[in-house]
XYZ file of C-alpha atoms in Angstrom:
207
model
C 18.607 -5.178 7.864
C 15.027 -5.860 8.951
C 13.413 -8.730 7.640
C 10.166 -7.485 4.807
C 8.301 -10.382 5.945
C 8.056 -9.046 9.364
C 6.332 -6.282 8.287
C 2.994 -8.311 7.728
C 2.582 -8.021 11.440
C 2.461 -4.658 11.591
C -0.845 -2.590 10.579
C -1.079 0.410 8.310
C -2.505 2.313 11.297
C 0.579 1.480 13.146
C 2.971 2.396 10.406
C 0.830 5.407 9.564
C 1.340 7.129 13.171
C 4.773 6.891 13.349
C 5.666 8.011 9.557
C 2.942 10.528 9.793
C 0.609 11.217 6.662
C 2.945 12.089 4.095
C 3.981 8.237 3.809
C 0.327 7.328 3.640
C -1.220 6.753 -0.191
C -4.621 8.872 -0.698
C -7.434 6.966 0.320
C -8.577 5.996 -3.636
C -5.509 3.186 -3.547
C -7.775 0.816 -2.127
C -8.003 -3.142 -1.860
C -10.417 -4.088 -4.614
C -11.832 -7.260 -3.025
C -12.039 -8.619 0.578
C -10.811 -9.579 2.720
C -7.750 -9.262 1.796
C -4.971 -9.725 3.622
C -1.940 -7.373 4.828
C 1.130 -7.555 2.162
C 4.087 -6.607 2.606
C 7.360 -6.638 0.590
C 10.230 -3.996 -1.613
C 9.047 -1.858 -4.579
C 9.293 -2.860 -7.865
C 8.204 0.703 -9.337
C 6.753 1.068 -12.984
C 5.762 4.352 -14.768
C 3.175 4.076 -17.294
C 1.948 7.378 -19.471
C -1.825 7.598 -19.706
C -3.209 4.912 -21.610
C -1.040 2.635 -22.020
C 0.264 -0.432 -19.961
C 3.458 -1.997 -21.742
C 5.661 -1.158 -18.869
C 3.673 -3.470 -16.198
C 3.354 -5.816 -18.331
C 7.059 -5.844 -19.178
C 7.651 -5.869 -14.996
C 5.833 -8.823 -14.172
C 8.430 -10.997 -16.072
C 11.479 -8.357 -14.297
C 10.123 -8.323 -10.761
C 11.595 -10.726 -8.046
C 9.739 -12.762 -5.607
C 8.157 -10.870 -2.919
C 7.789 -7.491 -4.812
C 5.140 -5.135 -4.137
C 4.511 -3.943 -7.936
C 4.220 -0.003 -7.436
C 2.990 1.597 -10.553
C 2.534 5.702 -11.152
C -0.112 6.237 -13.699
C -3.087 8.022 -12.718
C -5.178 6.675 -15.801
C -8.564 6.453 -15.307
C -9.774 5.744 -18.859
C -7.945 2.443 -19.462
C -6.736 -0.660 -17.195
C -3.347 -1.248 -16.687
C -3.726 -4.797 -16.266
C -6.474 -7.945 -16.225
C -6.480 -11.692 -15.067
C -3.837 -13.116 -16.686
C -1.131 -10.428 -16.007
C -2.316 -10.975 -12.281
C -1.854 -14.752 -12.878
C 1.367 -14.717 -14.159
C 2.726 -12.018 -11.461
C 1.241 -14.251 -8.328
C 2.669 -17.459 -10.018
C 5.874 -15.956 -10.483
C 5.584 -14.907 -6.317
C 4.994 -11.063 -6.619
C 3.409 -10.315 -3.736
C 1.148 -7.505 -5.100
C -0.086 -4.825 -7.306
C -0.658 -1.367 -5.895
C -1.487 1.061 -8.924
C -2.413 4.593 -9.267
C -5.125 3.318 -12.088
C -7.417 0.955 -13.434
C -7.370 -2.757 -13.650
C -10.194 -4.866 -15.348
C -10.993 -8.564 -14.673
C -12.096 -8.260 -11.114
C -13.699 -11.947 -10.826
C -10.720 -13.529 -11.618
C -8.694 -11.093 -9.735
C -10.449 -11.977 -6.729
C -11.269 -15.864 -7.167
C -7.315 -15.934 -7.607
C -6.884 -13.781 -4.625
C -4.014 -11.805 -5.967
C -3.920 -8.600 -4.024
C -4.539 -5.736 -5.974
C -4.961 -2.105 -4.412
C -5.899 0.104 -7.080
C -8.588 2.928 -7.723
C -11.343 1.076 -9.214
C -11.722 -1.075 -12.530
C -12.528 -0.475 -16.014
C -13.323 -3.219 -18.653
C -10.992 -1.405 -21.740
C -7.268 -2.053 -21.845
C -4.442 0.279 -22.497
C -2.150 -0.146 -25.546
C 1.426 -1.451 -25.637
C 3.874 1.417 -26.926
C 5.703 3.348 -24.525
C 9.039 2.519 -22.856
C 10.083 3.480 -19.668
C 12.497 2.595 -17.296
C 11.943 0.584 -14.423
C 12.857 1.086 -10.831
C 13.108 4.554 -10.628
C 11.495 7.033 -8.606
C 7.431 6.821 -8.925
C 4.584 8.682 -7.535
C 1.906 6.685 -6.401
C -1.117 7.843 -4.465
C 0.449 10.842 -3.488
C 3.666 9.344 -2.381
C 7.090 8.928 -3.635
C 8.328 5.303 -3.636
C 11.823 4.467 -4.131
C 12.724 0.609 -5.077
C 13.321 -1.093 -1.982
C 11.312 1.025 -0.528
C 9.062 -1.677 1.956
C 5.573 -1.217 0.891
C 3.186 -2.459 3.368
C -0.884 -2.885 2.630
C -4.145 -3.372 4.437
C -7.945 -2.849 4.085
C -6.613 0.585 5.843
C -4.434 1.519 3.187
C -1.095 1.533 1.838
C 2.132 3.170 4.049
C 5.441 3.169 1.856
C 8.733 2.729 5.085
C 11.729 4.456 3.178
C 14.445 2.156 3.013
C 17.021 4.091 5.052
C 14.322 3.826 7.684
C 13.456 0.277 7.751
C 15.421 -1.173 10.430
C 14.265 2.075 12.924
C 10.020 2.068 11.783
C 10.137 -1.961 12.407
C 11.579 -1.592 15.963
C 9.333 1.154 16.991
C 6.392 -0.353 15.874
C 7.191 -3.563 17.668
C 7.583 -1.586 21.205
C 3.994 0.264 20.119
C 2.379 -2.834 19.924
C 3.817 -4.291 22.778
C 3.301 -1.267 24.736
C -0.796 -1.826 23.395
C -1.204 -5.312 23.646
C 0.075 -4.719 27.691
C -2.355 -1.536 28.599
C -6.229 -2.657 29.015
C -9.253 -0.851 27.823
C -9.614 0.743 31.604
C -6.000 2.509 31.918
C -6.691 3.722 28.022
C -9.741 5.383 28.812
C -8.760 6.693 31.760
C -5.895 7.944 30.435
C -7.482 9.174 27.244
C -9.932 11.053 29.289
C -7.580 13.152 31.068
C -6.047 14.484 28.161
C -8.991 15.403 26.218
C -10.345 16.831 29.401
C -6.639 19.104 29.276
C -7.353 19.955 25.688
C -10.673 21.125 25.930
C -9.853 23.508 29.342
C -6.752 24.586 27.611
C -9.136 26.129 24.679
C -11.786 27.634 27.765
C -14.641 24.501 26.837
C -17.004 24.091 29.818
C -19.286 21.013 29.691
Protein backbone atom coordinates (compact mmCIF):
# COMPACT_ATOMS: atom_id res chain seq x y z
CA UNK A 1 0.00 0.00 0.00
CA UNK A 2 1.24 3.50 -0.84
CA UNK A 3 2.85 5.35 1.72
CA UNK A 4 0.24 8.78 2.98
CA UNK A 5 3.29 10.66 3.54
CA UNK A 6 4.18 10.54 -0.03
CA UNK A 7 1.33 12.22 -0.92
CA UNK A 8 2.72 15.69 0.37
CA UNK A 9 4.63 15.75 -2.84
CA UNK A 10 1.98 15.71 -4.92
CA UNK A 11 -0.24 19.00 -5.62
CA UNK A 12 -3.99 19.30 -5.53
CA UNK A 13 -3.80 20.36 -9.19
CA UNK A 14 -2.09 17.17 -9.91
CA UNK A 15 -4.46 14.99 -7.98
CA UNK A 16 -7.37 17.06 -9.25
CA UNK A 17 -6.70 16.15 -13.11
CA UNK A 18 -6.45 12.73 -12.78
CA UNK A 19 -9.57 12.13 -10.27
CA UNK A 20 -11.45 14.71 -12.18
CA UNK A 21 -13.79 17.28 -10.27
CA UNK A 22 -16.02 15.15 -8.46
CA UNK A 23 -13.06 14.31 -5.90
CA UNK A 24 -12.36 18.01 -5.60
CA UNK A 25 -14.08 19.91 -2.32
CA UNK A 26 -16.05 23.25 -3.47
CA UNK A 27 -13.87 26.04 -3.47
CA UNK A 28 -15.35 27.58 0.18
CA UNK A 29 -13.05 24.64 2.04
CA UNK A 30 -10.26 26.88 2.03
CA UNK A 31 -6.88 27.26 4.07
CA UNK A 32 -7.66 29.95 6.61
CA UNK A 33 -4.14 31.35 7.02
CA UNK A 34 -0.94 31.30 4.86
CA UNK A 35 1.06 29.93 3.80
CA UNK A 36 0.22 26.95 4.67
CA UNK A 37 1.62 24.04 3.73
CA UNK A 38 0.35 20.81 1.70
CA UNK A 39 -1.09 18.01 4.27
CA UNK A 40 -1.65 14.98 3.65
CA UNK A 41 -2.85 11.91 5.63
CA UNK A 42 -6.32 9.13 6.17
CA UNK A 43 -9.76 10.48 7.22
CA UNK A 44 -10.85 10.57 10.49
CA UNK A 45 -14.59 11.63 9.52
CA UNK A 46 -16.98 13.38 12.12
CA UNK A 47 -20.67 14.38 11.57
CA UNK A 48 -21.87 17.19 13.52
CA UNK A 49 -25.80 18.46 13.26
CA UNK A 50 -26.06 22.23 12.95
CA UNK A 51 -24.95 23.89 15.91
CA UNK A 52 -23.36 21.87 17.77
CA UNK A 53 -19.69 20.53 18.00
CA UNK A 54 -19.50 17.58 20.66
CA UNK A 55 -18.55 15.09 18.07
CA UNK A 56 -15.09 16.94 17.04
CA UNK A 57 -14.41 17.55 20.09
CA UNK A 58 -14.93 13.94 21.16
CA UNK A 59 -12.50 12.98 17.84
CA UNK A 60 -9.59 14.85 18.70
CA UNK A 61 -8.95 12.53 21.75
CA UNK A 62 -10.12 9.22 19.09
CA UNK A 63 -8.09 10.25 16.07
CA UNK A 64 -4.58 8.65 15.41
CA UNK A 65 -1.48 10.37 14.42
CA UNK A 66 -1.44 11.62 10.99
CA UNK A 67 -5.28 12.00 10.54
CA UNK A 68 -6.77 14.47 8.37
CA UNK A 69 -9.93 15.38 10.70
CA UNK A 70 -12.85 15.45 7.99
CA UNK A 71 -15.94 16.88 9.47
CA UNK A 72 -19.63 17.21 7.54
CA UNK A 73 -21.50 20.05 9.04
CA UNK A 74 -22.34 22.84 6.92
CA UNK A 75 -22.99 25.25 9.99
CA UNK A 76 -22.48 28.59 9.38
CA UNK A 77 -23.93 30.14 12.55
CA UNK A 78 -21.62 28.52 15.12
CA UNK A 79 -17.80 27.26 15.20
CA UNK A 80 -17.08 23.87 15.46
CA UNK A 81 -13.93 24.36 17.13
CA UNK A 82 -11.30 27.24 18.64
CA UNK A 83 -7.57 27.31 19.87
CA UNK A 84 -7.39 24.88 22.26
CA UNK A 85 -9.23 22.01 20.43
CA UNK A 86 -6.61 22.88 17.61
CA UNK A 87 -3.88 22.64 20.32
CA UNK A 88 -4.70 19.55 21.65
CA UNK A 89 -5.36 17.84 18.04
CA UNK A 90 -1.71 19.13 16.64
CA UNK A 91 -0.09 18.01 20.01
CA UNK A 92 -1.63 14.79 19.83
CA UNK A 93 -0.07 14.66 15.82
CA UNK A 94 -3.37 15.10 13.79
CA UNK A 95 -2.29 16.39 10.87
CA UNK A 96 -5.34 18.64 10.12
CA UNK A 97 -8.78 19.94 10.24
CA UNK A 98 -10.77 20.23 7.05
CA UNK A 99 -14.49 21.22 8.02
CA UNK A 100 -17.56 22.01 6.17
CA UNK A 101 -18.11 25.02 8.92
CA UNK A 102 -16.93 27.53 11.15
CA UNK A 103 -14.03 27.66 13.47
CA UNK A 104 -13.25 30.72 15.79
CA UNK A 105 -9.83 31.62 17.29
CA UNK A 106 -8.00 32.39 14.13
CA UNK A 107 -4.80 34.12 15.86
CA UNK A 108 -4.01 31.30 17.71
CA UNK A 109 -4.94 29.00 14.98
CA UNK A 110 -2.46 30.52 12.88
CA UNK A 111 0.47 31.55 15.40
CA UNK A 112 0.21 27.66 16.19
CA UNK A 113 0.18 26.87 12.57
CA UNK A 114 -2.25 24.04 12.80
CA UNK A 115 -3.74 23.63 9.38
CA UNK A 116 -7.20 24.29 9.25
CA UNK A 117 -9.25 24.41 5.85
CA UNK A 118 -12.58 25.48 6.64
CA UNK A 119 -15.21 28.09 5.27
CA UNK A 120 -14.52 31.05 7.27
CA UNK A 121 -14.68 31.82 11.16
CA UNK A 122 -17.18 32.91 13.56
CA UNK A 123 -16.45 34.06 17.20
CA UNK A 124 -19.75 31.93 18.89
CA UNK A 125 -19.34 28.26 19.72
CA UNK A 126 -21.67 25.41 19.18
CA UNK A 127 -23.12 23.42 22.12
CA UNK A 128 -22.16 19.93 23.30
CA UNK A 129 -25.29 17.48 22.93
CA UNK A 130 -25.50 15.36 20.05
CA UNK A 131 -23.91 11.93 19.51
CA UNK A 132 -22.86 10.56 16.47
CA UNK A 133 -20.81 7.98 15.30
CA UNK A 134 -17.49 8.37 14.08
CA UNK A 135 -15.84 7.11 10.97
CA UNK A 136 -18.55 6.69 8.83
CA UNK A 137 -19.38 8.00 5.60
CA UNK A 138 -19.33 12.09 5.58
CA UNK A 139 -20.00 14.71 3.09
CA UNK A 140 -17.67 17.36 3.06
CA UNK A 141 -17.45 20.15 0.53
CA UNK A 142 -19.35 18.37 -1.84
CA UNK A 143 -17.54 15.13 -1.56
CA UNK A 144 -17.98 11.86 0.04
CA UNK A 145 -15.04 10.79 2.25
CA UNK A 146 -14.70 7.39 3.48
CA UNK A 147 -12.12 6.75 6.57
CA UNK A 148 -8.95 5.96 5.10
CA UNK A 149 -9.80 7.73 2.50
CA UNK A 150 -6.13 9.87 1.82
CA UNK A 151 -7.06 13.41 2.08
CA UNK A 152 -4.58 15.62 0.55
CA UNK A 153 -4.60 19.76 0.99
CA UNK A 154 -3.11 22.86 -0.51
CA UNK A 155 -3.68 26.65 -0.91
CA UNK A 156 -5.48 25.02 -4.18
CA UNK A 157 -7.81 23.04 -2.35
CA UNK A 158 -8.66 19.84 -0.94
CA UNK A 159 -8.76 16.36 -3.36
CA UNK A 160 -10.08 13.26 -1.25
CA UNK A 161 -7.90 9.72 -3.29
CA UNK A 162 -10.46 6.83 -2.44
CA UNK A 163 -8.72 4.25 -0.71
CA UNK A 164 -9.16 1.41 -3.23
CA UNK A 165 -7.38 3.88 -5.48
CA UNK A 166 -4.43 4.89 -3.57
CA UNK A 167 -1.73 2.76 -4.71
CA UNK A 168 -2.92 3.54 -8.72
CA UNK A 169 -3.51 7.87 -8.21
CA UNK A 170 0.14 7.88 -6.38
CA UNK A 171 1.87 6.11 -9.33
CA UNK A 172 0.26 8.13 -11.97
CA UNK A 173 0.89 11.22 -10.49
CA UNK A 174 4.53 10.41 -10.01
CA UNK A 175 4.96 9.61 -13.98
CA UNK A 176 2.88 13.20 -14.52
CA UNK A 177 5.32 14.96 -12.73
CA UNK A 178 8.14 13.34 -14.06
CA UNK A 179 6.81 13.54 -17.45
CA UNK A 180 6.56 17.77 -16.44
CA UNK A 181 9.55 18.30 -14.67
CA UNK A 182 11.39 16.64 -18.17
CA UNK A 183 9.36 18.84 -20.98
CA UNK A 184 10.57 22.70 -21.06
CA UNK A 185 8.45 25.74 -21.43
CA UNK A 186 9.35 25.69 -25.45
CA UNK A 187 8.03 21.99 -26.37
CA UNK A 188 4.80 22.97 -23.98
CA UNK A 189 3.95 25.86 -25.88
CA UNK A 190 4.57 24.56 -28.93
CA UNK A 191 2.74 21.77 -28.29
CA UNK A 192 -0.08 23.58 -26.57
CA UNK A 193 -0.39 25.75 -29.56
CA UNK A 194 -1.11 23.16 -31.98
CA UNK A 195 -3.90 21.83 -30.24
CA UNK A 196 -5.73 24.89 -29.49
CA UNK A 197 -5.03 25.89 -33.02
CA UNK A 198 -7.02 22.12 -33.87
CA UNK A 199 -9.78 23.11 -31.52
CA UNK A 200 -10.54 26.34 -32.72
CA UNK A 201 -10.52 25.11 -36.78
CA UNK A 202 -12.45 22.13 -35.70
CA UNK A 203 -15.37 24.70 -34.45
CA UNK A 204 -14.77 26.99 -38.08
CA UNK A 205 -12.70 30.05 -35.80
CA UNK A 206 -10.61 32.16 -38.21
CA UNK A 207 -8.14 34.58 -36.56
Amino acid sequence: MADVDAFTDIPTTTLADLLGRGQVMDFGIRPLWGPVPRVAGPAFTVRCPPGDNLMLHAAIHRAGPGSVVVVESADLDYALAGGNVCAVARRRGITAFVADGLIRDLAEVREMRFPVFARGVIPIPGTKSAARPLNERVRCGGVAVDPGDTVVADEEGVVVVPGARRDEVLAAARTGLAEEAAESLDTWESAHRARIDRILADQGFEG
